[in-house]
Every structure is written in C-alpha cells, then in structure tokens.
C-alpha cells in the first residue's frame, strides 16, 4: 500500500518572462498604493496648522470687506428718502 502513495514534491514549472513581469508589477502597484494611503493620512495633519493661520487671515479680510458693504444699504435708504421727499 505504501508503494501506491507518491509523497514526492510535484514538479513546478519555471515562471515565464511574462509571469515575472506581472509579479513584479503587482508588487510595485501594492507599494504605490501604500505610499498613497500614507500620504493621505500624514499630509492633511501637517497642513492643518497652516490652514488655521490662513483662515484667521481670511476672517480679517472678510471683516474688512463687510464694512464697506454696510455702507451700501445706507446709500439706498438715502435715495429712497429723497425720492419720497420729491413726491
């Protein structure tokens, strides 16, 4: 019965050139994906501080822009009052 069982290792054919290129391409693709994932995780945390500084300067410019806008409705009110006086 032991003569019927073949316990030797099976013969594995050598990989062809195309199979080797495919294997190394998959490894390079996996490494590239890992680098991209790490970049998405690491870069936004370092830019968070810079964005806070720019937001504070943006708020100042927005406040400066809002002040002239406040003057615009006053001129409209004056024109309305003048048109009423003319009637």
PDB file of C-alpha atoms in Angstrom:
ATOM      1  CA  UNK A   1       0.000   0.000   0.000  1.00  0.00           C
ATOM      2  CA  UNK A   2       2.854   2.397   0.663  1.00  0.00           C
ATOM      3  CA  UNK A   3       4.006   1.836  -2.906  1.00  0.00           C
ATOM      4  CA  UNK A   4       0.770   3.381  -4.209  1.00  0.00           C
ATOM      5  CA  UNK A   5       1.242   6.741  -2.429  1.00  0.00           C
ATOM      6  CA  UNK A   6       3.598   9.189  -4.153  1.00  0.00           C
ATOM      7  CA  UNK A   7       4.842  11.616  -1.461  1.00  0.00           C
ATOM      8  CA  UNK A   8       7.461  13.333  -3.600  1.00  0.00           C
ATOM      9  CA  UNK A   9       7.143  17.039  -4.303  1.00  0.00           C
ATOM     10  CA  UNK A  10       5.351  17.909  -7.534  1.00  0.00           C
ATOM     11  CA  UNK A  11       7.340  19.478 -10.304  1.00  0.00           C
ATOM     12  CA  UNK A  12       6.745  23.211 -10.551  1.00  0.00           C
ATOM     13  CA  UNK A  13       7.483  24.754 -13.923  1.00  0.00           C
ATOM     14  CA  UNK A  14       9.800  27.767 -14.092  1.00  0.00           C
ATOM     15  CA  UNK A  15       7.900  31.061 -14.385  1.00  0.00           C
ATOM     16  CA  UNK A  16       7.893  32.614 -17.812  1.00  0.00           C
ATOM     17  CA  UNK A  17       9.090  36.157 -18.515  1.00  0.00           C
ATOM     18  CA  UNK A  18       5.526  37.466 -18.658  1.00  0.00           C
ATOM     19  CA  UNK A  19       4.677  35.904 -15.300  1.00  0.00           C
ATOM     20  CA  UNK A  20       7.758  37.504 -13.737  1.00  0.00           C
ATOM     21  CA  UNK A  21       6.856  40.926 -15.141  1.00  0.00           C
ATOM     22  CA  UNK A  22       3.310  40.534 -13.848  1.00  0.00           C
ATOM     23  CA  UNK A  23       4.504  39.515 -10.377  1.00  0.00           C
ATOM     24  CA  UNK A  24       6.907  42.477 -10.037  1.00  0.00           C
ATOM     25  CA  UNK A  25       4.295  44.837 -11.438  1.00  0.00           C
ATOM     26  CA  UNK A  26       1.829  43.741  -8.792  1.00  0.00           C
ATOM     27  CA  UNK A  27       4.441  44.284  -6.072  1.00  0.00           C
ATOM     28  CA  UNK A  28       5.192  47.780  -7.364  1.00  0.00           C
ATOM     29  CA  UNK A  29       1.470  48.574  -7.551  1.00  0.00           C
ATOM     30  CA  UNK A  30       0.945  47.470  -3.971  1.00  0.00           C
ATOM     31  CA  UNK A  31       3.855  49.591  -2.764  1.00  0.00           C
ATOM     32  CA  UNK A  32       2.499  52.607  -4.666  1.00  0.00           C
ATOM     33  CA  UNK A  33      -0.924  52.164  -3.076  1.00  0.00           C
ATOM     34  CA  UNK A  34       0.579  52.004   0.397  1.00  0.00           C
ATOM     35  CA  UNK A  35       2.532  55.205  -0.243  1.00  0.00           C
ATOM     36  CA  UNK A  36      -0.640  56.951  -1.424  1.00  0.00           C
ATOM     37  CA  UNK A  37      -2.606  55.831   1.622  1.00  0.00           C
ATOM     38  CA  UNK A  38       0.150  57.035   3.955  1.00  0.00           C
ATOM     39  CA  UNK A  39       0.273  60.371   2.126  1.00  0.00           C
ATOM     40  CA  UNK A  40      -3.463  60.864   2.614  1.00  0.00           C
ATOM     41  CA  UNK A  41      -3.107  60.161   6.324  1.00  0.00           C
ATOM     42  CA  UNK A  42       0.071  62.149   7.022  1.00  0.00           C
ATOM     43  CA  UNK A  43      -0.189  65.251   4.808  1.00  0.00           C
ATOM     44  CA  UNK A  44      -3.561  66.667   5.979  1.00  0.00           C
ATOM     45  CA  UNK A  45      -2.469  66.637   9.612  1.00  0.00           C
ATOM     46  CA  UNK A  46       0.622  68.696   8.833  1.00  0.00           C
ATOM     47  CA  UNK A  47      -1.362  71.175   6.708  1.00  0.00           C
ATOM     48  CA  UNK A  48      -3.995  71.595   9.409  1.00  0.00           C
ATOM     49  CA  UNK A  49      -1.898  74.159  11.258  1.00  0.00           C
ATOM     50  CA  UNK A  50      -1.242  76.132   8.082  1.00  0.00           C
ATOM     51  CA  UNK A  51      -4.957  76.208   7.255  1.00  0.00           C
ATOM     52  CA  UNK A  52      -5.811  77.636  10.666  1.00  0.00           C
ATOM     53  CA  UNK A  53      -3.392  80.503  10.069  1.00  0.00           C
ATOM     54  CA  UNK A  54      -4.815  81.211   6.628  1.00  0.00           C
ATOM     55  CA  UNK A  55      -8.389  81.025   7.951  1.00  0.00           C
ATOM     56  CA  UNK A  56      -7.641  83.668  10.577  1.00  0.00           C
ATOM     57  CA  UNK A  57      -6.207  85.990   7.917  1.00  0.00           C
ATOM     58  CA  UNK A  58      -9.205  85.220   5.682  1.00  0.00           C
ATOM     59  CA  UNK A  59     -11.551  86.185   8.505  1.00  0.00           C
ATOM     60  CA  UNK A  60      -9.799  89.546   8.818  1.00  0.00           C
ATOM     61  CA  UNK A  61     -10.165  90.226   5.117  1.00  0.00           C
ATOM     62  CA  UNK A  62     -13.822  89.174   5.260  1.00  0.00           C
ATOM     63  CA  UNK A  63     -14.446  91.624   8.107  1.00  0.00           C
ATOM     64  CA  UNK A  64     -12.791  94.384   6.130  1.00  0.00           C
ATOM     65  CA  UNK A  65     -14.937  93.552   3.128  1.00  0.00           C
ATOM     66  CA  UNK A  66     -18.118  93.522   5.216  1.00  0.00           C
ATOM     67  CA  UNK A  67     -17.608  97.094   6.447  1.00  0.00           C
ATOM     68  CA  UNK A  68     -17.951  98.699   3.011  1.00  0.00           C
ATOM     69  CA  UNK A  69     -20.987  96.535   2.342  1.00  0.00           C
ATOM     70  CA  UNK A  70     -22.625  98.031   5.404  1.00  0.00           C
ATOM     71  CA  UNK A  71     -22.346 101.471   3.813  1.00  0.00           C
ATOM     72  CA  UNK A  72     -24.112 100.369   0.645  1.00  0.00           C
ATOM     73  CA  UNK A  73     -27.575  99.865   2.225  1.00  0.00           C
ATOM     74  CA  UNK A  74     -27.337 103.309   3.795  1.00  0.00           C
ATOM     75  CA  UNK A  75     -26.976 104.913   0.380  1.00  0.00           C
ATOM     76  CA  UNK A  76     -30.035 103.016  -0.797  1.00  0.00           C
ATOM     77  CA  UNK A  77     -32.012 104.287   2.152  1.00  0.00           C
ATOM     78  CA  UNK A  78     -30.971 107.846   1.388  1.00  0.00           C
ATOM     79  CA  UNK A  79     -32.132 107.551  -2.189  1.00  0.00           C
ATOM     80  CA  UNK A  80     -35.476 106.178  -1.035  1.00  0.00           C
ATOM     81  CA  UNK A  81     -35.917 109.036   1.392  1.00  0.00           C
ATOM     82  CA  UNK A  82     -35.027 111.583  -1.253  1.00  0.00           C
ATOM     83  CA  UNK A  83     -37.484 110.082  -3.714  1.00  0.00           C
ATOM     84  CA  UNK A  84     -40.211 110.251  -1.074  1.00  0.00           C
ATOM     85  CA  UNK A  85     -39.401 113.884  -0.384  1.00  0.00           C
ATOM     86  CA  UNK A  86     -39.736 114.685  -4.061  1.00  0.00           C
ATOM     87  CA  UNK A  87     -43.291 113.304  -4.136  1.00  0.00           C
TER      88      UNK A  87
END
